[in-house]
Amino acid sequence: MIEQILNDLILSPAWYYTAARGLTVIVILMSIAAYSVLLERKASAWIQGRVGPNRTNHPLIAWIPFFGNVLMRGGFIQPAADGLKFLFKEDALPGHVRKTFYVLAPCLALAPVLISLVMLPFGELPNGKIITLCPGADIGVLFMFAISSLGVYGIALAGWAANSKYPFLGAIRGSAQLISYELAMGLSVLTVFLATATPDQNNALSLVSMVKAQTGAWNILYHPVAALIFLICIFAEANRHPFDMPESETDLVGGFHTEYGAFKFGLFFVAEYSHMIIGSSLFILMFLGGWHVLPWLPNVGTGIFATLIGLGSFFFKLAAFLFFFVWVRWTVPRFRYDQVMRIGWRVLLPIAVVNLLVYFIWYALQG
Amino acid sequence: MVTDNKPPLISINVDGVEHQVVAGTNLVDALAKIGKEVPHYCYHPKLTIAGNCRMCLVELGSPMRDRATNEVILENGKPKIGWQPKPAIACATNVSPGLHVKLDSPEVKACREGVTEMLLLNHPLDCPICDQAGECKLQEFSAEYGKGYSRYVDEKNAKPKKTRLGPRVTLDDERCILCSRCVRFCNDIAKDPVLGFVNRGSFNTLTCFPGKELNNNYSLNTVDICPVGALTSTDFRFKMRVWFLKKTPSICTESSVGVNTTIWSREGKIYRITPRQNDAVNDTWMADSGRELYKQVEDAHRITSASVKGTKTSVDIAFNTASEIIKSGHLAIVGSGHLTVEEQYLLSDLAKKHSAKTYVPAHTGKGDGMLISEDHTPNFRGALVTGLTQNAAVDLKALSSDIESGKVKSLLICREDVTTLGLSAQLLSKVRVIVIATHKNATTDTAEVVLPGLTVFERSGSFINCQFRLQSFVQAIPGPAGTLPDSSYLARFAGLNVNSLWKELAQHVPALAGLAHGKIPEDGVVIDSSKWSSLTFPEGRLLKFAPAGVTA
Amino acid sequence: MAIKIVERRPLSFLEKTYLPQIIAGLKVTWDNLVKPPVTLQYPEERPVIPNGYRGVPTLVRDPQGREKCVSCQLCEFVCPPKAIRITPGEILETADNNHVEKAPKEFDIDMLRCIYCGLCQEVCPEEAIWLQGQYSMTGMTREEMVNNKDKLYELGGTLPDSHYKWDKKKAEAERQQNEQH
């Protein structure tokens, strides 16, 4: 039997294929996360009249004429330096923490994000196949919501394990905030599904079918209120300004990761940016037509060319969205915690319910 | 004679306000006592009056009297005041009943402005390089009473800037305002008339008489009393600005006169010593030789660490060895007139506990009849008062025969070089010797244990001078790192607490009953000396002291 | 004073959603984003030091190379953080500027203490100490950060002198001497 398992799981070529695909996506995600840090630093600098990281270089790259200089000025080597720094810094373990959970917390923060990634479609191949890690699954959205929300356990655990008041407060805020906004988020998505899914349809909850339903107008045009609620909720879910309650440096030092440093802090960091990426991707897939180039213009070109344009379109939207995150960060000041709660429960949730009812009645009347 | 000690008071009127002042005093002093400043340069309370600077001009008036009846003329029920038509100098005026003074009138102000402008005509205004800056009367009064500007347009007179008046005094002629305080001091106080003015008008210059120089042992007092930066101390010249210096009241250890001094130090370094006024001891004077005593602090022979058998150790180890030696018995103690009253008491207590004989050698020499007495220790009277010795003159012959005969096997010597007092180094090698000393000498070379002592500038205490006047001094600078004051070694030897020392002293020494170090007034307190009236002391007549039987 | 209560203007519906304000804010940040950066690329680009800049305090010489400081120690006195330490000294009889009489033997400014307040320059009666354009002081040890007399003169260089006070004084003294003879 063991032989059987070995044959099926390890020695079969399908296994290698899957592993390679997984690794590729992880690498891509990690580097997008790393470069979104760069994007964040650069955009922050520009908004504040500064230049941003433009010093880091490596002799091998500096040696390239002109291009090496451009890379340095653009700060493109900075993420590598940051990553290496996180890796090689002394990984101090404070004496007062609960060690097992303390180490576990950053892993728990990052793992769900990576898992939810498997459901994410990026584009369409010429033969109609979807570029994704888990092509067959038809519960994409549910899975994504379910798994990516688990990331808050990392935060909660970090706050608990750090055994210190500020992380604890941060963690409590993080959990409460997640619960508050998850509801409005789910309700806003429901309206979209009302429109795109029919009761007898297969793959009704699949993100792919959602994208495919947007060959004409994008969902954002039909469901602006749902899009706005969803947008606010992904800001809250990703703990981004103006909803970065769990971190909120000014009142909680560093929030849940106050006691963390070096690589473990780096993991939290990557998790946060991966959350941004997942959230942005979901928004793009559900409201901005996924890999479709423009409303009423799903494809440009034919064959592999169309696929590439589609992929480019998706990643362009993703980059723009990540920039939007940063842009908002330097525009809207952080909410007070009670304001966050009020917005979640007393503003967004009722609006989402009303919005759902209105669309429900509208579609019911339409038949 | 007035039997009552309190001098009679009279009433004078200053700027319309009545004040009570002591009859017959100088007007400048009387006004100073009631808190009114009359600016002056040439006047000095301890010198004769010259009246040549004209800075103290004030308006004076007195009640008018009827020529026929000698009755006071009244005007509106008050005496009519006859004001003198011109301002007069306050320094040449003694207070009289009913005297009226105007210090603040426009005319007085105009006088001061005029005098200041006149004095500054040829003044070089080189305050940045002048040692007097900060304690310069001309600087202070120009700022307070001067105009603030000069109308003089011609070039200032140039005069010699660096004249050597004597071995210790340098003269800057440009700064001199010709107040003649220094001339009067040399004539009247130092009795060494060598200074005088030559030339006329703006060429008027202070100088020494031909073939003479200002080299008497009181020459530096001229620097003290010079109101400007004309006379400067060659030793202190360009060393430090006075505003950085911390002033600590102290007592001069040169002789049993106990001259009151001020130690001027900065960050643990002494820069100069000046006299401190005490009218019962030294007026405002002090000998030049006493001013150089601060140099012993950083002397090359200074002992800065403890040693046992010639090798340097920590104070603790040396102290423990010394304790052992003392406990081993057959102790004799050589005290000193350089010790403070407190240290002498501890020594005599230690001697009692170990039934040790004590010796306090006398150091006599030539006095000058002024402020250096024949007894060259500051506190020989203290040794008598604390019971460390009974006699005025002691030699160490008895001690040397005790050592020879083996009666004495250990010896505690405080601040004395016994090799100069008749105990040879060879004799000392027969006993175990503990020395507390500040400087290396033949005795410390032979001693088994050497404990570093502190100079008078580095410790607090009190001395009793030739008048049996108890005077206290306080620490001005810290001692070398790791050293302790002598009293703390001695207190530990004797098993006493330094902090409650004065309680013991007041209890066990009748002459000091009711006193404490902090309670001694600034000008000292004369203690009851009737117990020692039978002894003869070496001191002759001094500035403020006359030996018994000689009328002052 | 009577308290006057000012009623807040009630918000309109749109204002209550905050959305127009957020969009206006986004425009503000965008406008900033497209503006050129205001920072200098420091080691390559150096700021223009304005006149009267209070940089590192230095000692200066007059155009004839005479050291201006006479060690009056007023700067040492006025220095709030006690950064200045002067040991005064006498100028040798044989020296050229003997008529000044006094000059610093040692002059140390502890740049770890200096707060660049400029009081030393203000108080100096000889215009000898100046806070000049030097704004970057670095060192690897505490000792290196103490500027001694040589370093201070090296940093200070020469500044124009409008008085030549001491030279005038010397010339006048010589003139009077000749007149007398």
PDB file of N, CA and C in Angstrom, chain A residues 38-83:
ATOM      1  N   LEU A  38       7.846  47.921  -2.598  1.00  0.00           N
ATOM      2  CA  LEU A  38       8.599  48.971  -3.301  1.00  0.00           C
ATOM      3  C   LEU A  38       7.646  50.046  -3.822  1.00  0.00           C
ATOM      4  N   LEU A  39       6.535  49.551  -4.430  1.00  0.00           N
ATOM      5  CA  LEU A  39       5.546  50.483  -4.963  1.00  0.00           C
ATOM      6  C   LEU A  39       5.043  51.391  -3.841  1.00  0.00           C
ATOM      7  N   GLU A  40       4.773  50.774  -2.716  1.00  0.00           N
ATOM      8  CA  GLU A  40       4.273  51.541  -1.579  1.00  0.00           C
ATOM      9  C   GLU A  40       5.289  52.608  -1.178  1.00  0.00           C
ATOM     10  N   ARG A  41       6.556  52.198  -1.088  1.00  0.00           N
ATOM     11  CA  ARG A  41       7.572  53.158  -0.630  1.00  0.00           C
ATOM     12  C   ARG A  41       7.784  54.266  -1.642  1.00  0.00           C
ATOM     13  N   LYS A  42       7.793  53.875  -2.918  1.00  0.00           N
ATOM     14  CA  LYS A  42       8.008  54.888  -3.947  1.00  0.00           C
ATOM     15  C   LYS A  42       6.828  55.861  -4.008  1.00  0.00           C
ATOM     16  N   ALA A  43       5.622  55.294  -4.047  1.00  0.00           N
ATOM     17  CA  ALA A  43       4.442  56.158  -4.170  1.00  0.00           C
ATOM     18  C   ALA A  43       4.317  57.061  -2.947  1.00  0.00           C
ATOM     19  N   SER A  44       4.597  56.486  -1.772  1.00  0.00           N
ATOM     20  CA  SER A  44       4.562  57.315  -0.561  1.00  0.00           C
ATOM     21  C   SER A  44       5.527  58.479  -0.700  1.00  0.00           C
ATOM     22  N   ALA A  45       6.735  58.163  -1.182  1.00  0.00           N
ATOM     23  CA  ALA A  45       7.752  59.195  -1.339  1.00  0.00           C
ATOM     24  C   ALA A  45       7.287  60.271  -2.312  1.00  0.00           C
ATOM     25  N   TRP A  46       6.741  59.831  -3.433  1.00  0.00           N
ATOM     26  CA  TRP A  46       6.326  60.829  -4.430  1.00  0.00           C
ATOM     27  C   TRP A  46       5.245  61.732  -3.864  1.00  0.00           C
ATOM     28  N   ILE A  47       4.288  61.117  -3.180  1.00  0.00           N
ATOM     29  CA  ILE A  47       3.193  61.919  -2.630  1.00  0.00           C
ATOM     30  C   ILE A  47       3.731  62.922  -1.611  1.00  0.00           C
ATOM     31  N   GLN A  48       4.806  62.554  -0.916  1.00  0.00           N
ATOM     32  CA  GLN A  48       5.363  63.444   0.099  1.00  0.00           C
ATOM     33  C   GLN A  48       6.488  64.326  -0.441  1.00  0.00           C
ATOM     34  N   GLY A  49       6.650  64.365  -1.760  1.00  0.00           N
ATOM     35  CA  GLY A  49       7.678  65.228  -2.328  1.00  0.00           C
ATOM     36  C   GLY A  49       9.082  64.684  -2.160  1.00  0.00           C
ATOM     37  N   ARG A  50       9.185  63.387  -1.910  1.00  0.00           N
ATOM     38  CA  ARG A  50      10.514  62.787  -1.764  1.00  0.00           C
ATOM     39  C   ARG A  50      10.852  61.966  -2.995  1.00  0.00           C
ATOM     40  N   VAL A  51      11.954  61.247  -2.904  1.00  0.00           N
ATOM     41  CA  VAL A  51      12.408  60.452  -4.038  1.00  0.00           C
ATOM     42  C   VAL A  51      12.156  58.973  -3.800  1.00  0.00           C
ATOM     43  N   GLY A  52      12.252  58.530  -2.601  1.00  0.00           N
ATOM     44  CA  GLY A  52      12.070  57.114  -2.312  1.00  0.00           C
ATOM     45  C   GLY A  52      13.349  56.342  -2.473  1.00  0.00           C
ATOM     46  N   PRO A  53      13.298  55.032  -2.237  1.00  0.00           N
ATOM     47  CA  PRO A  53      14.546  54.251  -2.273  1.00  0.00           C
ATOM     48  C   PRO A  53      15.226  54.338  -3.634  1.00  0.00           C
ATOM     49  N   ASN A  54      16.462  54.775  -3.649  1.00  0.00           N
ATOM     50  CA  ASN A  54      17.168  54.894  -4.932  1.00  0.00           C
ATOM     51  C   ASN A  54      18.658  54.696  -4.752  1.00  0.00           C
ATOM     52  N   ARG A  55      19.059  54.001  -3.691  1.00  0.00           N
ATOM     53  CA  ARG A  55      20.482  53.846  -3.406  1.00  0.00           C
ATOM     54  C   ARG A  55      20.936  52.409  -3.517  1.00  0.00           C
ATOM     55  N   THR A  56      20.056  51.482  -3.218  1.00  0.00           N
ATOM     56  CA  THR A  56      20.479  50.089  -3.147  1.00  0.00           C
ATOM     57  C   THR A  56      20.937  49.588  -4.512  1.00  0.00           C
ATOM     58  N   ASN A  57      22.034  48.903  -4.489  1.00  0.00           N
ATOM     59  CA  ASN A  57      22.566  48.404  -5.755  1.00  0.00           C
ATOM     60  C   ASN A  57      23.439  47.198  -5.472  1.00  0.00           C
ATOM     61  N   HIS A  58      23.738  46.493  -6.518  1.00  0.00           N
ATOM     62  CA  HIS A  58      24.648  45.359  -6.402  1.00  0.00           C
ATOM     63  C   HIS A  58      25.729  45.558  -7.463  1.00  0.00           C
ATOM     64  N   PRO A  59      26.968  45.249  -7.127  1.00  0.00           N
ATOM     65  CA  PRO A  59      28.045  45.489  -8.099  1.00  0.00           C
ATOM     66  C   PRO A  59      27.759  44.894  -9.471  1.00  0.00           C
ATOM     67  N   LEU A  60      27.146  43.708  -9.478  1.00  0.00           N
ATOM     68  CA  LEU A  60      26.879  43.056 -10.772  1.00  0.00           C
ATOM     69  C   LEU A  60      25.912  43.888 -11.604  1.00  0.00           C
ATOM     70  N   ILE A  61      24.925  44.472 -10.923  1.00  0.00           N
ATOM     71  CA  ILE A  61      23.930  45.264 -11.649  1.00  0.00           C
ATOM     72  C   ILE A  61      24.477  46.655 -11.947  1.00  0.00           C
ATOM     73  N   ALA A  62      25.233  47.191 -11.001  1.00  0.00           N
ATOM     74  CA  ALA A  62      25.812  48.514 -11.219  1.00  0.00           C
ATOM     75  C   ALA A  62      26.736  48.510 -12.444  1.00  0.00           C
ATOM     76  N   TRP A  63      27.235  47.341 -12.740  1.00  0.00           N
ATOM     77  CA  TRP A  63      28.202  47.232 -13.832  1.00  0.00           C
ATOM     78  C   TRP A  63      27.533  47.422 -15.191  1.00  0.00           C
ATOM     79  N   ILE A  64      26.194  47.116 -15.248  1.00  0.00           N
ATOM     80  CA  ILE A  64      25.474  47.270 -16.514  1.00  0.00           C
ATOM     81  C   ILE A  64      25.385  48.756 -16.847  1.00  0.00           C
ATOM     82  N   PRO A  65      25.822  49.150 -18.030  1.00  0.00           N
ATOM     83  CA  PRO A  65      25.743  50.578 -18.345  1.00  0.00           C
ATOM     84  C   PRO A  65      24.292  51.040 -18.453  1.00  0.00           C
ATOM     85  N   PHE A  66      24.043  52.235 -17.993  1.00  0.00           N
ATOM     86  CA  PHE A  66      22.746  52.897 -18.056  1.00  0.00           C
ATOM     87  C   PHE A  66      21.650  52.128 -17.330  1.00  0.00           C
ATOM     88  N   PHE A  67      21.391  50.888 -17.787  1.00  0.00           N
ATOM     89  CA  PHE A  67      20.280  50.126 -17.251  1.00  0.00           C
ATOM     90  C   PHE A  67      20.478  49.865 -15.753  1.00  0.00           C
ATOM     91  N   GLY A  68      21.711  49.579 -15.385  1.00  0.00           N
ATOM     92  CA  GLY A  68      22.018  49.350 -13.975  1.00  0.00           C
ATOM     93  C   GLY A  68      21.671  50.567 -13.139  1.00  0.00           C
ATOM     94  N   ASN A  69      21.980  51.734 -13.667  1.00  0.00           N
ATOM     95  CA  ASN A  69      21.685  52.976 -12.969  1.00  0.00           C
ATOM     96  C   ASN A  69      20.192  53.185 -12.839  1.00  0.00           C
ATOM     97  N   VAL A  70      19.463  52.879 -13.940  1.00  0.00           N
ATOM     98  CA  VAL A  70      18.009  53.037 -13.908  1.00  0.00           C
ATOM     99  C   VAL A  70      17.419  52.131 -12.843  1.00  0.00           C
ATOM    100  N   LEU A  71      17.918  50.891 -12.770  1.00  0.00           N
ATOM    101  CA  LEU A  71      17.412  49.947 -11.773  1.00  0.00           C
ATOM    102  C   LEU A  71      17.658  50.474 -10.364  1.00  0.00           C
ATOM    103  N   MET A  72      18.838  51.059 -10.188  1.00  0.00           N
ATOM    104  CA  MET A  72      19.163  51.562  -8.859  1.00  0.00           C
ATOM    105  C   MET A  72      18.259  52.746  -8.501  1.00  0.00           C
ATOM    106  N   ARG A  73      18.143  53.687  -9.428  1.00  0.00           N
ATOM    107  CA  ARG A  73      17.343  54.879  -9.166  1.00  0.00           C
ATOM    108  C   ARG A  73      15.889  54.498  -8.923  1.00  0.00           C
ATOM    109  N   GLY A  74      15.416  53.477  -9.636  1.00  0.00           N
ATOM    110  CA  GLY A  74      14.041  53.032  -9.455  1.00  0.00           C
ATOM    111  C   GLY A  74      13.849  52.233  -8.184  1.00  0.00           C
ATOM    112  N   GLY A  75      14.930  51.887  -7.535  1.00  0.00           N
ATOM    113  CA  GLY A  75      14.830  51.133  -6.296  1.00  0.00           C
ATOM    114  C   GLY A  75      14.519  49.663  -6.514  1.00  0.00           C
ATOM    115  N   PHE A  76      14.809  49.133  -7.708  1.00  0.00           N
ATOM    116  CA  PHE A  76      14.361  47.773  -8.013  1.00  0.00           C
ATOM    117  C   PHE A  76      15.148  46.696  -7.276  1.00  0.00           C
ATOM    118  N   ILE A  77      16.283  47.079  -6.722  1.00  0.00           N
ATOM    119  CA  ILE A  77      17.044  46.072  -5.992  1.00  0.00           C
ATOM    120  C   ILE A  77      16.686  46.116  -4.506  1.00  0.00           C
ATOM    121  N   GLN A  78      15.967  47.166  -4.155  1.00  0.00           N
ATOM    122  CA  GLN A  78      15.613  47.341  -2.747  1.00  0.00           C
ATOM    123  C   GLN A  78      14.858  46.140  -2.166  1.00  0.00           C
ATOM    124  N   PRO A  79      13.819  45.609  -2.850  1.00  0.00           N
ATOM    125  CA  PRO A  79      13.095  44.479  -2.264  1.00  0.00           C
ATOM    126  C   PRO A  79      14.004  43.297  -1.963  1.00  0.00           C
ATOM    127  N   ALA A  80      14.956  43.047  -2.855  1.00  0.00           N
ATOM    128  CA  ALA A  80      15.875  41.932  -2.600  1.00  0.00           C
ATOM    129  C   ALA A  80      16.675  42.184  -1.335  1.00  0.00           C
ATOM    130  N   ALA A  81      17.137  43.421  -1.199  1.00  0.00           N
ATOM    131  CA  ALA A  81      17.913  43.759  -0.003  1.00  0.00           C
ATOM    132  C   ALA A  81      17.060  43.623   1.255  1.00  0.00           C
ATOM    133  N   ASP A  82      15.812  44.125   1.145  1.00  0.00           N
ATOM    134  CA  ASP A  82      14.916  44.028   2.307  1.00  0.00           C
ATOM    135  C   ASP A  82      14.681  42.574   2.673  1.00  0.00           C
ATOM    136  N   GLY A  83      14.403  41.776   1.640  1.00  0.00           N
ATOM    137  CA  GLY A  83      14.128  40.355   1.882  1.00  0.00           C
ATOM    138  C   GLY A  83      15.313  39.683   2.543  1.00  0.00           C
TER     139      GLY A  83
END
